[in-house]
């Protein structure tokens, strides 16, 4: 048995909030749960953030 779902438009998706910290992406009108970043992703994001908002921060390849 197939169930019909209402497809969202981009305009409907933008203000969408389900009351949790869950993030979704819109794929062909349907909400798709976004996967979490890895620890390595978090480390890279942190380094970029620090580099962007501080002076003299260097990124080393030793990490």
PDB file of C-alpha atoms in Angstrom:
ATOM      1  CA  UNK A   1       0.000   0.000   0.000  1.00  0.00           C
ATOM      2  CA  UNK A   2       1.286   3.434  -0.940  1.00  0.00           C
ATOM      3  CA  UNK A   3       0.555   6.537   1.090  1.00  0.00           C
ATOM      4  CA  UNK A   4       0.394   9.954  -0.503  1.00  0.00           C
ATOM      5  CA  UNK A   5       2.427  12.721   1.074  1.00  0.00           C
ATOM      6  CA  UNK A   6       2.081  16.420   0.491  1.00  0.00           C
ATOM      7  CA  UNK A   7       5.119  17.842  -1.256  1.00  0.00           C
ATOM      8  CA  UNK A   8       6.571  21.017   0.200  1.00  0.00           C
ATOM      9  CA  UNK A   9       7.577  24.007  -1.855  1.00  0.00           C
ATOM     10  CA  UNK A  10      10.818  25.825  -1.119  1.00  0.00           C
ATOM     11  CA  UNK A  11       8.810  28.712   0.349  1.00  0.00           C
ATOM     12  CA  UNK A  12       7.067  26.283   2.734  1.00  0.00           C
ATOM     13  CA  UNK A  13      10.351  24.594   3.647  1.00  0.00           C
ATOM     14  CA  UNK A  14      12.229  27.752   4.677  1.00  0.00           C
ATOM     15  CA  UNK A  15      10.210  28.504   7.836  1.00  0.00           C
ATOM     16  CA  UNK A  16       9.715  24.797   8.703  1.00  0.00           C
ATOM     17  CA  UNK A  17      10.446  24.029  12.342  1.00  0.00           C
ATOM     18  CA  UNK A  18       9.662  20.748  14.102  1.00  0.00           C
ATOM     19  CA  UNK A  19      10.670  21.891  17.590  1.00  0.00           C
ATOM     20  CA  UNK A  20      13.883  19.822  17.707  1.00  0.00           C
ATOM     21  CA  UNK A  21      17.520  20.375  16.706  1.00  0.00           C
ATOM     22  CA  UNK A  22      17.044  18.009  13.761  1.00  0.00           C
ATOM     23  CA  UNK A  23      18.095  19.444  10.408  1.00  0.00           C
ATOM     24  CA  UNK A  24      16.391  18.540   7.162  1.00  0.00           C
ATOM     25  CA  UNK A  25      17.044  19.131   3.500  1.00  0.00           C
ATOM     26  CA  UNK A  26      14.381  19.380   0.826  1.00  0.00           C
ATOM     27  CA  UNK A  27      14.609  16.747  -1.914  1.00  0.00           C
ATOM     28  CA  UNK A  28      11.950  16.729  -4.614  1.00  0.00           C
ATOM     29  CA  UNK A  29       9.458  18.302  -2.224  1.00  0.00           C
ATOM     30  CA  UNK A  30      10.100  15.897   0.652  1.00  0.00           C
ATOM     31  CA  UNK A  31      11.951  16.483   3.917  1.00  0.00           C
ATOM     32  CA  UNK A  32      15.027  14.285   4.259  1.00  0.00           C
ATOM     33  CA  UNK A  33      16.901  13.986   7.539  1.00  0.00           C
ATOM     34  CA  UNK A  34      20.442  15.343   7.228  1.00  0.00           C
ATOM     35  CA  UNK A  35      23.247  13.183   8.557  1.00  0.00           C
ATOM     36  CA  UNK A  36      25.513  14.464  11.305  1.00  0.00           C
ATOM     37  CA  UNK A  37      29.058  15.494  10.581  1.00  0.00           C
ATOM     38  CA  UNK A  38      31.948  13.327  11.775  1.00  0.00           C
ATOM     39  CA  UNK A  39      34.422  14.261  14.487  1.00  0.00           C
ATOM     40  CA  UNK A  40      36.954  15.111  11.799  1.00  0.00           C
ATOM     41  CA  UNK A  41      34.393  17.380  10.132  1.00  0.00           C
ATOM     42  CA  UNK A  42      33.810  19.144  13.459  1.00  0.00           C
ATOM     43  CA  UNK A  43      37.547  19.672  13.950  1.00  0.00           C
ATOM     44  CA  UNK A  44      37.963  21.151  10.490  1.00  0.00           C
ATOM     45  CA  UNK A  45      34.912  23.394  11.005  1.00  0.00           C
ATOM     46  CA  UNK A  46      36.324  24.622  14.316  1.00  0.00           C
ATOM     47  CA  UNK A  47      39.698  25.429  12.758  1.00  0.00           C
ATOM     48  CA  UNK A  48      38.051  27.355   9.936  1.00  0.00           C
ATOM     49  CA  UNK A  49      35.905  29.264  12.445  1.00  0.00           C
ATOM     50  CA  UNK A  50      38.924  30.162  14.591  1.00  0.00           C
ATOM     51  CA  UNK A  51      40.970  31.111  11.530  1.00  0.00           C
ATOM     52  CA  UNK A  52      38.160  33.310  10.242  1.00  0.00           C
ATOM     53  CA  UNK A  53      37.540  35.146  13.506  1.00  0.00           C
ATOM     54  CA  UNK A  54      41.037  35.476  14.994  1.00  0.00           C
ATOM     55  CA  UNK A  55      44.418  36.785  13.897  1.00  0.00           C
ATOM     56  CA  UNK A  56      47.465  34.630  13.383  1.00  0.00           C
ATOM     57  CA  UNK A  57      45.862  31.195  13.518  1.00  0.00           C
ATOM     58  CA  UNK A  58      47.574  28.663  11.292  1.00  0.00           C
ATOM     59  CA  UNK A  59      46.256  25.327  10.149  1.00  0.00           C
ATOM     60  CA  UNK A  60      48.791  22.510  10.413  1.00  0.00           C
ATOM     61  CA  UNK A  61      48.681  19.144   8.692  1.00  0.00           C
ATOM     62  CA  UNK A  62      49.765  17.344  11.883  1.00  0.00           C
ATOM     63  CA  UNK A  63      46.199  16.933  13.172  1.00  0.00           C
TER      64      UNK A  63
END
